[in-house]
C-alpha cells in the first residue's frame, strides 16, 4: 500500500483502485473452489471452517458495491481485474452452498457465526443480482436459497445480529424468492427495543453504546431503507431520519480530518468507523452535507493507510495501529479485519453522485459537546478529540474494562490494554487502579454504581475492589483535565492514577533511513509531585495537587493500541484505611504551545459540594451532584 501514502481519494475510480489494491494480496489464499479464504493462522472461538468462510464473505463488503455501478473511469486492467473477482466469487458461492462439495460451508446451528457473514452475501446479491444471482442455474439457485434460508430456522442473538436475518429476507424479497414476514416483524421488534431516541440505539446491552451503533445497526438500517423504500416507505423514512439525527452527535467522535476516537470493542475493524457516512449517502438521508460526510469517510480511510496495519504479505492484520493480538476479541479471526471494507459502500454511489461532486468541507465542532445517550462529554481542542465517559459497560469480549471504562479516550494518544497486573504490564492509562499495599496486583474499576455527565464534568461512583470505594469527578480544562477522587478504604492500598500514554519513539522512516531512538532522560521533567514526558512529538504529563509520587511508567510493549512502545506519567500513593481526597491534573498536547501549557498547572479547591478551579486568570465553579454515596468525610 506504499503507493497510497500521501495520496487521497478524489473520485469513485480512486476508491475502486484502492479497494482492488487492498484485496489483491488475498488471491493466493483462497481455496481451490474459492469458497474459503485462509488469511492467517490465529484462532477464533467459532473454529477454522467458519473463520475461512468469514474471510471469503467479508471481502464482499467492498466488491458488492464495486460491482453495483458501472466504472467507466477505471483503467482497462482494473476493469478486467474486477471481472476476475466476479468469477472467483461466483465459484465460491456455488461450492460453498453445495452440500456435496468439499468446501460446503456447513449447516447452521443457533447463533452461528455464519449468520454474520450471510449479511455480506445478501447485500452483495441485493446490490448486484446480475453478477451473483442471475448467472446461477436453477439447481444452484435452489441450493443458494436453501443455505441462506437456514437463518429463518435458528436462534439469532437479540442485538445487531437481527439485521442479518432482515437483510437475508430483504434479498429474498428483491430476487423473487419466498421470504419470512414473521421473522422480519420479529427481528424489527428486537431492533426497535434497542432504540433509545435522538438517533441512538444500544446494541443488545443497555449499558453499551459503541461503534456498533454506526457501523452495524445504523449501517444495516440505512441499507434496508434504500432497498425497501418502495415496499416499506414508512419504516424506511424512520430509519433515515434516525440516521440524520445520529449524525449530529456521531461526527464528534472524529477530528476534522476523520481520525476517530478509539473506544469500545471491535477496533480491529479500523476504517469501518467511517462506514456510516457511506451508508447514509447511499440511503439518501435528507439534509446531508456531502462534503463533510465524504471528508470524514475518506479521511478516516486514508489515515489508516499511513499505519502499519498490513503484514508483509499485504494482508490486513488483527490489531489497531499495528498488528496486536493482545487487544483482540475472541471473535477476531484472520479474515475479520476485512469487515472494514464496509466503508467502501461509497462505491455503490455513481461517479456523478453528490458524495463525489460536492465541495470538500470540514466539519464544524463545538469545543465541548455533551452526548447524552452514550454518556460522553466530547472535547475538541486543536485537532485533539477526547471522549470523557461514564456508565458504559460491556461483558465477555476481552479487555472490556480498558475499552469502555477509562476516564477519557483520545484520538491522538489512544489507550492501553492490560497484559498483566503490575504497573508496567497493566498500562493503566487514564484510569485509577488500586492494589493491596505491596501486592503489585492492580485492578481498575469494572462497572459503575452511579454516574452523572454534565456539560462541565463527569461524575462517577464505583468500587475498585471489595472494601475500596471511590467517587470521582473528571473535569476537562482545555489541554488539561482534572481528577478529584474521594476514596474510602477498609484496608491499606496502593493507588496509581495514570495519565495519557505517549509513544516512546517515533517509527522508522524508510526513505530517510532515520530512527529516532527511545526518549532521552533529559526529556523527562520531574519533581516530587509532577512529571512530564517532553518529547519532540508531544507532551504528556501528570501533576499531583495533593500528596503523591510522580512516576514515568515504561509500559510493556504492545499495550497501547496506537503505539507499540509507550511511556505513561502516573501519580502513585499508599493509602491507610480511612477516607482520602486525591486531586491530580493531566496534560496531553502535541501543539507548539505544549510547553507553555505545562507551566500553567491548574489549581483546585474543594468544599462539601463545590469545586473551585483556577488556571491562569480563568476561574470556574462546579457543583458536585449527590450520587447517593457516603464516601466523603
Coordinates of C-alpha atoms in Angstrom, one line a residue:
X1 CA 0.0 0.0 0.0
X2 CA 3.1 2.2 -0.2
X3 CA 1.9 4.0 -3.3
X4 CA -1.2 5.3 -1.4
X5 CA 0.8 7.1 1.3
X6 CA 0.4 10.8 0.8
X7 CA -2.5 10.3 -1.6
X8 CA -6.2 10.7 -1.1
X9 CA -9.4 9.6 -2.7
X10 CA -10.9 12.2 -5.0
X11 CA -13.3 10.1 -7.1
X12 CA -15.1 6.8 -7.2
X13 CA -12.4 5.5 -9.5
X14 CA -9.8 6.3 -6.9
X15 CA -11.8 4.4 -4.3
X16 CA -12.2 1.4 -6.6
X17 CA -8.5 1.3 -7.3
X18 CA -7.7 1.4 -3.6
X19 CA -10.1 -1.4 -2.9
X20 CA -8.6 -3.6 -5.6
X21 CA -5.1 -2.8 -4.3
X22 CA -6.2 -3.7 -0.8
X23 CA -7.7 -7.1 -1.6
X24 CA -5.3 -8.2 -4.4
X25 CA -2.8 -9.8 -1.9
X26 CA -5.5 -12.2 -0.8
X27 CA -5.7 -14.1 -4.1
X28 CA -3.2 -16.8 -3.3
X29 CA -5.0 -17.6 -0.1
X30 CA -8.4 -18.7 -1.5
X31 CA -9.2 -22.4 -1.5
X32 CA -9.3 -24.4 -4.8
X33 CA -13.1 -23.9 -5.0
X34 CA -12.8 -20.3 -3.9
X35 CA -15.3 -20.8 -1.0
X36 CA -12.8 -20.3 1.7
X37 CA -10.1 -17.7 2.4
X38 CA -7.2 -18.7 4.7
X39 CA -5.9 -15.2 5.7
X40 CA -3.9 -16.4 8.7
X41 CA -3.4 -19.0 11.4
X42 CA -4.5 -17.3 14.7
X43 CA -7.5 -19.0 16.4
X44 CA -11.1 -17.8 16.9
X45 CA -13.9 -19.2 19.0
X46 CA -16.1 -20.3 16.1
X47 CA -13.5 -22.6 14.6
X48 CA -11.4 -22.7 11.4
X49 CA -14.1 -23.6 8.9
X50 CA -16.3 -20.7 9.8
X51 CA -13.2 -18.5 10.0
X52 CA -12.3 -19.3 6.4
X53 CA -15.9 -18.7 5.3
X54 CA -15.8 -15.4 7.1
X55 CA -12.7 -14.4 5.2
X56 CA -14.4 -15.2 1.9
X57 CA -17.6 -13.3 2.8
X58 CA -16.2 -10.1 4.2
X59 CA -14.4 -9.1 1.0
X60 CA -17.9 -8.8 -0.5
X61 CA -18.5 -5.6 1.6
X62 CA -16.2 -4.0 -0.9
X63 CA -16.8 -6.0 -4.0
X64 CA -20.6 -5.8 -3.9
X65 CA -20.7 -2.0 -4.0
X66 CA -18.0 -2.0 -6.7
X67 CA -20.0 -4.3 -9.0
X68 CA -23.2 -2.4 -8.4
X69 CA -22.2 0.5 -10.6
X70 CA -20.5 1.0 -14.0
X71 CA -16.9 2.0 -13.7
X72 CA -16.1 4.0 -16.8
X73 CA -13.2 5.8 -15.3
X74 CA -11.3 2.7 -14.3
X75 CA -8.3 1.5 -16.3
X76 CA -8.8 -1.4 -18.6
X77 CA -6.6 -3.6 -16.4
X78 CA -8.6 -2.8 -13.3
X79 CA -11.9 -3.4 -15.1
X80 CA -10.6 -6.8 -16.1
X81 CA -9.5 -7.5 -12.5
X82 CA -13.0 -6.6 -11.2
X83 CA -14.4 -9.1 -13.7
X84 CA -12.0 -11.8 -12.5
X85 CA -13.2 -11.2 -8.9
X86 CA -16.8 -11.8 -10.1
X87 CA -15.8 -15.2 -11.4
X88 CA -14.0 -16.1 -8.2
X89 CA -17.0 -15.2 -6.1
X90 CA -19.5 -17.0 -8.3
X91 CA -17.4 -20.1 -8.0
X92 CA -17.1 -19.7 -4.2
X93 CA -20.9 -19.2 -3.8
X94 CA -21.6 -22.2 -5.9
X95 CA -19.3 -24.5 -4.0
X96 CA -19.9 -23.1 -0.5
X97 CA -23.7 -23.7 -0.8
X98 CA -23.4 -27.2 -2.3
X99 CA -23.7 -29.9 0.5
X100 CA -22.0 -32.4 -1.8
X101 CA -18.8 -30.3 -2.3
X102 CA -15.8 -30.5 0.0
X103 CA -15.9 -26.7 0.5
X104 CA -19.5 -26.7 1.7
X105 CA -19.9 -24.0 4.3
X106 CA -21.9 -26.3 6.5
X107 CA -25.3 -26.4 8.1
X108 CA -26.3 -23.7 10.6
X109 CA -26.8 -24.0 14.3
X110 CA -28.4 -21.5 16.6
X111 CA -26.3 -18.3 17.0
X112 CA -23.9 -19.4 14.2
X113 CA -21.1 -17.1 13.2
X114 CA -22.0 -17.8 9.6
X115 CA -25.2 -15.7 10.2
X116 CA -22.9 -12.6 10.4
X117 CA -21.4 -13.4 7.1
X118 CA -24.7 -14.1 5.4
X119 CA -25.3 -10.3 5.6
X120 CA -22.4 -9.6 3.2
X121 CA -23.7 -12.2 0.8
X122 CA -27.2 -10.9 1.0
X123 CA -26.2 -7.3 0.5
X124 CA -23.9 -8.1 -2.5
X125 CA -26.7 -10.1 -4.2
X126 CA -29.2 -7.3 -3.5
X127 CA -26.8 -4.7 -5.0
X128 CA -25.9 -6.7 -8.0
X129 CA -28.2 -9.6 -8.8
X130 CA -26.9 -9.7 -12.4
X131 CA -23.5 -10.6 -11.0
X132 CA -24.2 -13.1 -8.3
X133 CA -27.7 -14.4 -8.8
X134 CA -28.8 -14.5 -12.4
X135 CA -25.7 -16.4 -13.6
X136 CA -26.6 -19.3 -11.4
X137 CA -28.5 -22.2 -12.9
X138 CA -31.8 -23.4 -11.5
X139 CA -30.2 -26.0 -9.2
X140 CA -27.5 -23.6 -8.0
X141 CA -30.2 -21.0 -7.2
X142 CA -32.1 -23.6 -5.2
X143 CA -29.0 -24.6 -3.2
X144 CA -28.1 -20.9 -2.5
X145 CA -31.7 -20.2 -1.3
X146 CA -31.8 -23.3 0.9
X147 CA -28.4 -22.5 2.5
X148 CA -29.3 -18.8 3.2
X149 CA -32.8 -19.7 4.3
X150 CA -31.4 -21.6 7.3
X151 CA -31.2 -18.4 9.2
X152 CA -35.0 -18.3 9.4
X153 CA -35.0 -21.6 11.3
X154 CA -32.4 -20.8 14.0
X155 CA -31.9 -18.6 17.1
X156 CA -30.3 -15.2 16.4
X157 CA -28.8 -13.0 19.1
X158 CA -31.2 -10.2 20.2
X159 CA -28.9 -7.3 19.1
X160 CA -27.5 -6.0 15.7
X161 CA -27.5 -9.7 14.6
X162 CA -31.2 -9.4 13.9
X163 CA -30.4 -7.2 10.9
X164 CA -28.5 -10.1 9.4
X165 CA -31.8 -12.0 9.1
X166 CA -33.6 -8.9 8.0
X167 CA -31.1 -8.4 5.2
X168 CA -31.4 -12.0 4.1
X169 CA -35.1 -11.8 3.8
X170 CA -34.8 -8.4 2.1
X171 CA -32.6 -10.1 -0.5
X172 CA -35.1 -12.9 -0.9
X173 CA -37.9 -10.3 -1.5
X174 CA -35.8 -8.4 -4.0
X175 CA -34.9 -11.5 -6.1
X176 CA -38.3 -13.1 -6.0
X177 CA -37.7 -15.9 -3.5
X178 CA -40.0 -16.8 -0.6
X179 CA -39.3 -14.7 2.5
X180 CA -40.5 -14.8 6.1
X181 CA -42.7 -11.8 7.0
X182 CA -43.0 -13.3 10.5
X183 CA -39.2 -13.3 11.1
X184 CA -38.9 -9.8 9.6
X185 CA -41.5 -8.5 12.1
X186 CA -39.9 -10.3 15.0
X187 CA -36.5 -9.0 14.2
X188 CA -37.7 -5.5 13.6
X189 CA -39.3 -5.6 17.1
X190 CA -36.0 -6.5 18.7
X191 CA -34.2 -3.6 16.9
X192 CA -37.0 -1.2 18.0
X193 CA -36.4 -2.4 21.5
X194 CA -32.8 -1.2 21.3
X195 CA -33.8 2.3 20.2
X196 CA -33.2 4.9 22.8
X197 CA -34.2 8.1 21.0
X198 CA -32.4 11.0 19.2
X199 CA -31.0 8.6 16.7
X200 CA -29.3 6.4 19.3
X201 CA -29.6 2.7 19.8
X202 CA -27.9 0.3 22.3
X203 CA -26.5 -2.9 20.9
X204 CA -28.4 -5.5 22.9
X205 CA -26.9 -4.5 26.2
X206 CA -28.3 -1.2 27.6
X207 CA -25.0 0.0 29.0
X208 CA -23.2 -0.4 25.7
X209 CA -23.2 2.3 23.1
X210 CA -20.1 2.0 20.9
X211 CA -19.2 1.8 17.2
X212 CA -21.7 -1.0 16.7
X213 CA -24.3 1.7 16.6
X214 CA -22.9 3.5 13.5
X215 CA -21.2 0.6 11.6
X216 CA -23.8 -2.1 12.4
X217 CA -27.3 -1.0 13.5
X218 CA -27.4 2.2 11.5
X219 CA -25.4 0.9 8.6
X220 CA -27.8 -2.1 8.1
X221 CA -30.8 0.0 8.7
X222 CA -29.8 2.5 6.1
X223 CA -29.2 -0.3 3.6
X224 CA -32.7 -1.6 4.3
X225 CA -34.1 1.9 3.9
X226 CA -32.6 2.1 0.4
X227 CA -33.5 -1.4 -0.7
X228 CA -37.1 -1.3 0.6
X229 CA -38.0 2.4 0.1
X230 CA -40.9 1.4 -2.2
X231 CA -42.1 -1.7 -0.4
X232 CA -41.8 -0.2 3.1
X233 CA -41.7 3.6 2.7
X234 CA -42.8 4.5 6.2
X235 CA -40.2 2.5 8.1
X236 CA -37.5 3.5 5.5
X237 CA -38.2 7.1 6.3
X238 CA -38.0 6.5 10.0
X239 CA -34.6 4.7 9.7
X240 CA -33.2 7.6 7.5
X241 CA -34.5 10.2 10.0
X242 CA -32.8 8.4 12.8
X243 CA -29.6 8.3 10.8
X244 CA -29.8 12.1 10.3
X245 CA -30.2 12.8 14.0
X246 CA -27.5 10.4 14.9
X247 CA -25.0 12.0 12.6
X248 CA -25.3 15.3 14.5
X249 CA -23.7 13.6 17.5
X250 CA -21.5 10.9 15.8
X251 CA -19.3 13.4 13.9
X252 CA -18.0 14.4 17.3
X253 CA -16.2 11.0 17.6
X254 CA -13.8 12.3 14.8
X255 CA -11.5 15.2 14.3
X256 CA -11.8 17.4 11.2
X257 CA -9.6 15.1 9.2
X258 CA -11.6 11.9 10.0
X259 CA -9.3 10.4 12.7
X260 CA -11.7 8.7 15.2
X261 CA -11.5 8.3 18.9
X262 CA -10.6 4.7 19.7
X263 CA -13.2 3.4 22.1
X264 CA -15.0 0.1 22.8
X265 CA -14.7 -3.3 21.1
X266 CA -14.0 -4.5 17.6
X267 CA -11.5 -1.7 16.9
X268 CA -9.6 -4.1 14.6
X269 CA -12.3 -3.2 12.0
X270 CA -10.4 0.1 11.9
X271 CA -11.8 2.1 8.9
X272 CA -15.3 0.6 9.3
X273 CA -15.7 3.5 11.7
X274 CA -16.4 5.7 8.6
X275 CA -18.9 3.3 7.0
X276 CA -21.9 5.1 8.5
X277 CA -21.2 8.1 6.3
X278 CA -21.1 6.0 3.1
X279 CA -24.3 4.2 4.1
X280 CA -26.1 7.5 4.8
X281 CA -25.2 8.8 1.4
X282 CA -26.3 5.5 -0.2
X283 CA -29.7 5.7 1.6
X284 CA -30.2 9.3 0.6
X285 CA -30.6 10.7 4.1
X286 CA -32.1 14.2 3.9
X287 CA -30.0 17.3 4.7
X288 CA -26.7 15.5 4.3
X289 CA -23.7 17.8 4.0
X290 CA -22.0 15.5 1.4
X291 CA -18.7 17.5 1.6
X292 CA -18.4 16.8 5.3
X293 CA -19.5 13.2 5.0
X294 CA -17.0 12.4 2.3
X295 CA -14.3 14.2 4.2
X296 CA -14.9 12.1 7.3
X297 CA -15.3 8.8 5.4
X298 CA -12.4 9.3 3.1
X299 CA -10.2 11.0 5.7
X300 CA -10.7 8.1 8.1
X301 CA -9.9 5.5 5.5
X302 CA -6.8 7.3 4.2
X303 CA -5.3 8.0 7.6
X304 CA -5.3 4.2 8.2
X305 CA -3.1 3.7 5.1
X306 CA -0.3 5.5 6.9
X307 CA -0.3 3.0 9.8
X308 CA 1.5 -0.4 9.6
X309 CA -1.8 -2.4 9.6
X310 CA -0.9 -4.7 6.7
X311 CA 1.6 -7.6 7.2
X312 CA 4.4 -8.2 4.8
X313 CA 2.2 -10.3 2.5
X314 CA -0.2 -7.3 2.2
X315 CA -2.9 -8.8 4.4
X316 CA -4.8 -6.8 7.0
X317 CA -3.6 -7.7 10.5
X318 CA -5.6 -8.2 13.7
X319 CA -4.8 -5.1 15.8
X320 CA -5.3 -1.4 15.6
X321 CA -2.4 1.0 14.9
X322 CA -0.2 -2.0 14.3
X323 CA -0.5 -5.9 14.5
X324 CA -1.6 -6.7 18.0
X325 CA -3.4 -9.8 19.3
X326 CA -3.5 -8.5 22.9
X327 CA -6.3 -6.2 22.1
X328 CA -8.4 -8.6 20.1
X329 CA -11.7 -10.1 21.0
X330 CA -12.5 -13.9 20.9
X331 CA -14.4 -13.4 17.7
X332 CA -11.5 -11.8 15.8
X333 CA -10.2 -14.2 13.2
X334 CA -7.7 -13.7 10.5
X335 CA -10.3 -12.5 8.0
X336 CA -12.2 -10.4 10.5
X337 CA -10.5 -7.1 9.8
X338 CA -11.9 -7.1 6.3
X339 CA -15.2 -6.0 7.9
X340 CA -13.6 -2.6 7.5
X341 CA -14.4 -2.8 3.8
X342 CA -17.9 -1.7 4.7
X343 CA -16.7 1.9 4.3
X344 CA -16.3 1.1 0.6
X345 CA -20.0 1.3 0.3
X346 CA -19.2 4.7 -1.2
X347 CA -18.6 2.6 -4.4
X348 CA -22.3 2.0 -4.6
X349 CA -22.6 5.7 -5.5
X350 CA -22.2 6.6 -9.2
X351 CA -19.5 8.9 -10.3
X352 CA -22.0 11.8 -10.6
X353 CA -23.4 11.3 -7.1
X354 CA -23.1 14.4 -4.8
X355 CA -21.0 12.4 -2.4
X356 CA -18.3 12.6 -5.1
X357 CA -19.0 16.0 -6.6
X358 CA -19.8 18.2 -3.6
X359 CA -17.1 20.6 -2.5
X360 CA -14.9 19.3 0.3
X361 CA -15.9 20.7 3.7
X362 CA -14.5 20.5 7.2
X363 CA -17.0 19.6 10.0
X364 CA -17.6 22.4 12.5
X365 CA -17.4 21.3 16.1
X366 CA -18.4 22.9 19.4
X367 CA -15.4 23.0 21.7
X368 CA -17.2 20.8 24.2
X369 CA -20.3 18.7 23.5
X370 CA -22.5 16.6 25.8
X371 CA -23.7 13.4 24.2
X372 CA -26.4 12.3 26.4
X373 CA -27.1 8.8 25.2
X374 CA -23.5 7.4 25.3
X375 CA -22.8 9.3 28.5
X376 CA -19.9 11.2 26.9
X377 CA -18.5 14.7 27.2
X378 CA -16.5 15.2 24.0
X379 CA -13.9 17.9 23.8
X380 CA -12.3 19.2 20.6
X381 CA -9.1 21.1 21.1
X382 CA -6.5 21.7 18.3
X383 CA -7.5 18.5 16.4
X384 CA -7.3 16.5 19.7
X385 CA -10.7 14.8 20.2
X386 CA -11.3 13.3 23.6
X387 CA -14.3 11.5 25.0
X388 CA -14.8 11.7 28.8
X389 CA -17.1 8.7 29.5
X390 CA -19.2 7.3 32.4
X391 CA -21.6 4.5 32.8
X392 CA -20.6 2.3 29.8
X393 CA -20.1 -1.4 30.5
X394 CA -19.6 -4.5 28.4
X395 CA -19.2 -8.2 29.1
X396 CA -17.1 -11.2 28.0
X397 CA -15.4 -9.8 24.9
X398 CA -11.8 -9.3 26.2
X399 CA -10.2 -6.3 28.0
X400 CA -13.6 -4.7 28.4
X401 CA -12.7 -2.5 31.3
X402 CA -10.0 -0.9 29.3
X403 CA -12.2 -0.5 26.2
X404 CA -15.2 1.0 28.0
X405 CA -14.4 2.3 31.5
X406 CA -11.4 4.5 31.4
X407 CA -12.0 8.1 32.3
X408 CA -11.1 9.5 28.9
X409 CA -10.3 8.2 25.4
X410 CA -8.2 10.2 22.9
X411 CA -7.8 10.1 19.1
X412 CA -4.1 11.2 19.4
X413 CA -2.9 9.1 22.3
X414 CA -5.1 6.1 22.1
X415 CA -5.5 3.9 25.2
X416 CA -3.8 0.7 26.5
X417 CA -5.0 -2.8 27.2
X418 CA -3.5 -4.7 30.1
X419 CA -1.5 -7.9 29.7
X420 CA -0.9 -8.3 33.5
X421 CA -1.4 -6.7 36.9
X422 CA 1.8 -4.7 37.7
X423 CA 2.0 -1.1 36.6
X424 CA 4.2 -1.9 33.6
X425 CA 2.2 -4.7 32.1
X426 CA -1.1 -3.3 33.3
X427 CA -0.5 0.0 31.5
X428 CA -3.2 1.8 33.4
X429 CA -3.5 5.0 31.4
X430 CA -6.4 7.4 32.0
X431 CA -7.8 5.3 34.9
X432 CA -7.4 4.9 38.6
X433 CA -6.0 1.5 39.6
X434 CA -5.6 0.0 43.1
X435 CA -3.7 -2.9 44.7
X436 CA -3.4 -4.3 48.2
X437 CA -0.4 -2.5 49.7
X438 CA 2.8 -4.1 48.4
X439 CA 1.0 -6.8 46.5
X440 CA 1.5 -5.2 43.0
X441 CA -1.7 -6.7 41.7
X442 CA -3.5 -3.7 40.4
X443 CA -7.0 -3.5 39.1
X444 CA -9.3 -0.7 37.6
X445 CA -13.0 -0.4 38.0
X446 CA -15.4 -2.9 36.4
X447 CA -18.8 -1.4 36.4
X448 CA -20.2 1.9 37.8
X449 CA -22.7 2.2 40.6
X450 CA -23.9 5.7 39.8
X451 CA -22.9 8.4 37.4
X452 CA -23.8 11.8 36.0
X453 CA -22.5 13.6 33.0
X454 CA -23.0 17.4 32.8
X455 CA -21.7 20.0 30.3
X456 CA -18.8 20.7 32.7
X457 CA -17.7 17.3 34.1
X458 CA -18.2 13.6 34.5
X459 CA -19.1 12.2 38.0
X460 CA -18.8 8.5 38.9
X461 CA -19.3 6.3 42.0
X462 CA -17.7 2.8 41.8
X463 CA -15.7 0.2 43.6
X464 CA -12.1 -0.6 42.9
X465 CA -12.1 -3.9 45.0
X466 CA -14.2 -5.2 47.9
X467 CA -13.9 -2.6 50.7
X468 CA -12.4 0.1 48.4
X469 CA -15.0 2.6 47.1
X470 CA -14.4 5.7 45.1
X471 CA -16.3 8.8 44.0
X472 CA -14.6 10.7 41.2
X473 CA -15.1 14.0 39.3
X474 CA -13.3 14.2 35.9
X475 CA -13.2 17.8 34.6
X476 CA -12.0 18.8 31.1
X477 CA -10.0 22.0 31.1
X478 CA -8.5 22.8 27.7
X479 CA -5.4 20.6 27.1
X480 CA -5.6 19.7 30.8
X481 CA -8.1 17.7 32.7
X482 CA -8.6 17.4 36.5
X483 CA -9.5 14.4 38.5
X484 CA -10.8 14.6 42.0
X485 CA -11.2 11.2 43.9
X486 CA -12.8 10.6 47.2
X487 CA -11.5 7.2 48.3
X488 CA -12.9 5.1 51.2
X489 CA -10.9 2.0 52.0
X490 CA -11.0 -0.5 54.9
X491 CA -7.5 -1.8 54.1
X492 CA -4.1 -0.3 53.2
X493 CA -3.8 0.0 49.5
X494 CA -1.5 1.4 46.7
X495 CA -3.2 3.6 44.0
X496 CA -2.0 4.6 40.6
X497 CA -3.7 7.5 38.7
X498 CA -2.5 7.1 35.2
X499 CA -2.3 9.9 32.5
X500 CA -2.0 9.6 28.8
X501 CA 0.4 7.1 27.3
X502 CA 2.7 8.6 24.7
X503 CA 4.9 6.9 22.2
X504 CA 8.4 6.3 23.5
X505 CA 9.9 6.6 20.0
X506 CA 8.7 7.5 16.5
X507 CA 8.5 4.9 13.8
X508 CA 11.4 4.1 11.4
X509 CA 11.4 6.3 8.3
X510 CA 12.1 4.2 5.2
X511 CA 13.0 7.0 2.9
X512 CA 15.5 8.8 5.1
X513 CA 16.7 5.7 7.0
X514 CA 16.2 7.7 10.2
X515 CA 15.2 6.1 13.5
X516 CA 14.5 8.4 16.4
X517 CA 15.5 6.0 19.2
X518 CA 13.8 6.0 22.6
X519 CA 13.3 9.1 24.6
X520 CA 16.3 10.5 26.5
X521 CA 16.4 11.1 30.2
X522 CA 16.8 14.8 29.7
X523 CA 13.4 14.9 28.0
X524 CA 11.7 13.9 31.3
X525 CA 10.9 16.8 33.6
X526 CA 10.2 15.6 37.1
X527 CA 9.8 16.8 40.7
X528 CA 8.2 15.1 43.7
X529 CA 4.6 15.9 42.6
X530 CA 4.8 16.1 38.8
X531 CA 6.3 14.5 35.8
X532 CA 6.2 15.4 32.1
X533 CA 7.5 13.5 29.1
X534 CA 8.6 16.4 26.9
X535 CA 9.2 14.7 23.5
X536 CA 9.6 16.2 20.1
X537 CA 6.2 14.7 19.1
X538 CA 4.2 15.9 22.1
X539 CA 4.0 16.3 25.9
X540 CA 2.2 14.0 28.3
X541 CA 2.3 14.9 32.0
X542 CA 0.8 14.4 35.4
X543 CA 0.8 16.7 38.4
X544 CA -0.5 15.8 42.0
X545 CA -2.2 18.6 43.8
X546 CA -2.4 16.5 46.9
X547 CA 0.5 14.4 48.2
X548 CA 1.6 11.9 45.6
X549 CA 4.7 10.4 43.9
X550 CA 5.1 11.2 40.2
X551 CA 6.5 8.3 38.2
X552 CA 7.1 7.6 34.5
X553 CA 6.0 4.0 33.7
X554 CA 7.7 2.2 30.8
X555 CA 4.7 0.1 29.8
X556 CA 5.0 -3.3 28.3
X557 CA 5.4 -3.4 24.5
X558 CA 2.1 -3.7 22.5
X559 CA -0.2 -2.5 25.3
X560 CA -1.1 0.9 23.8
X561 CA -3.4 0.5 20.7
X562 CA -1.7 3.2 18.6
X563 CA 2.0 2.9 19.6
X564 CA 3.8 -0.4 20.2
X565 CA 6.2 1.2 22.7
X566 CA 4.9 3.9 25.1
X567 CA 5.5 5.6 28.4
X568 CA 2.9 6.7 31.0
X569 CA 3.1 9.5 33.5
X570 CA 1.4 8.3 36.7
X571 CA 0.7 9.6 40.2
X572 CA 1.2 6.8 42.9
X573 CA 0.2 6.8 46.5
X574 CA -0.1 4.4 49.5
X575 CA -3.3 5.0 51.5
X576 CA -4.1 3.9 55.0
X577 CA -7.5 2.6 55.9
X578 CA -10.0 5.5 56.1
X579 CA -11.2 8.3 53.8
X580 CA -8.9 10.2 51.4
X581 CA -9.1 13.1 49.0
X582 CA -6.9 12.8 45.9
X583 CA -6.6 15.6 43.3
X584 CA -4.5 15.2 40.1
X585 CA -4.1 17.0 36.8
X586 CA -3.2 15.6 33.5
X587 CA -1.9 17.2 30.3
X588 CA -1.6 15.8 26.8
X589 CA -0.8 18.0 23.9
X590 CA 1.0 17.9 20.6
X591 CA 0.9 21.6 19.6
X592 CA 3.7 24.1 19.7
X593 CA 2.0 25.5 22.8
X594 CA 2.5 22.4 24.9
X595 CA 5.4 23.7 26.9
X596 CA 3.5 26.8 27.8
X597 CA 0.6 24.7 28.9
X598 CA 2.9 22.6 31.0
X599 CA 4.0 25.6 33.1
X600 CA 0.4 26.5 33.9
X601 CA -0.9 23.8 36.2
X602 CA -4.5 24.2 37.3
X603 CA -5.2 24.9 41.0
X604 CA -8.2 23.3 42.7
X605 CA -10.1 23.8 45.9
X606 CA -13.0 21.7 47.1
X607 CA -15.7 22.2 49.6
X608 CA -18.6 19.9 50.5
X609 CA -20.3 20.1 47.2
X610 CA -18.3 22.8 45.3
X611 CA -15.2 22.6 43.2
X612 CA -13.3 25.8 42.5
X613 CA -10.7 25.7 39.7
X614 CA -8.2 28.3 38.6
X615 CA -5.9 28.2 35.6
X616 CA -4.2 31.4 34.7
X617 CA -6.8 34.2 35.1
X618 CA -9.7 31.8 34.4
X619 CA -11.8 30.7 37.4
X620 CA -14.6 28.0 37.3
X621 CA -17.1 26.8 39.9
X622 CA -18.6 23.3 39.6
X623 CA -21.2 21.7 41.7
X624 CA -20.7 18.1 42.7
X625 CA -24.0 16.2 42.4
X626 CA -25.2 13.8 45.0
X627 CA -24.6 10.3 43.7
X628 CA -26.2 8.7 46.8
X629 CA -22.9 7.7 48.4
X630 CA -21.4 8.4 51.8
X631 CA -17.7 8.1 50.8
X632 CA -16.5 11.5 51.9
X633 CA -15.9 12.7 55.4

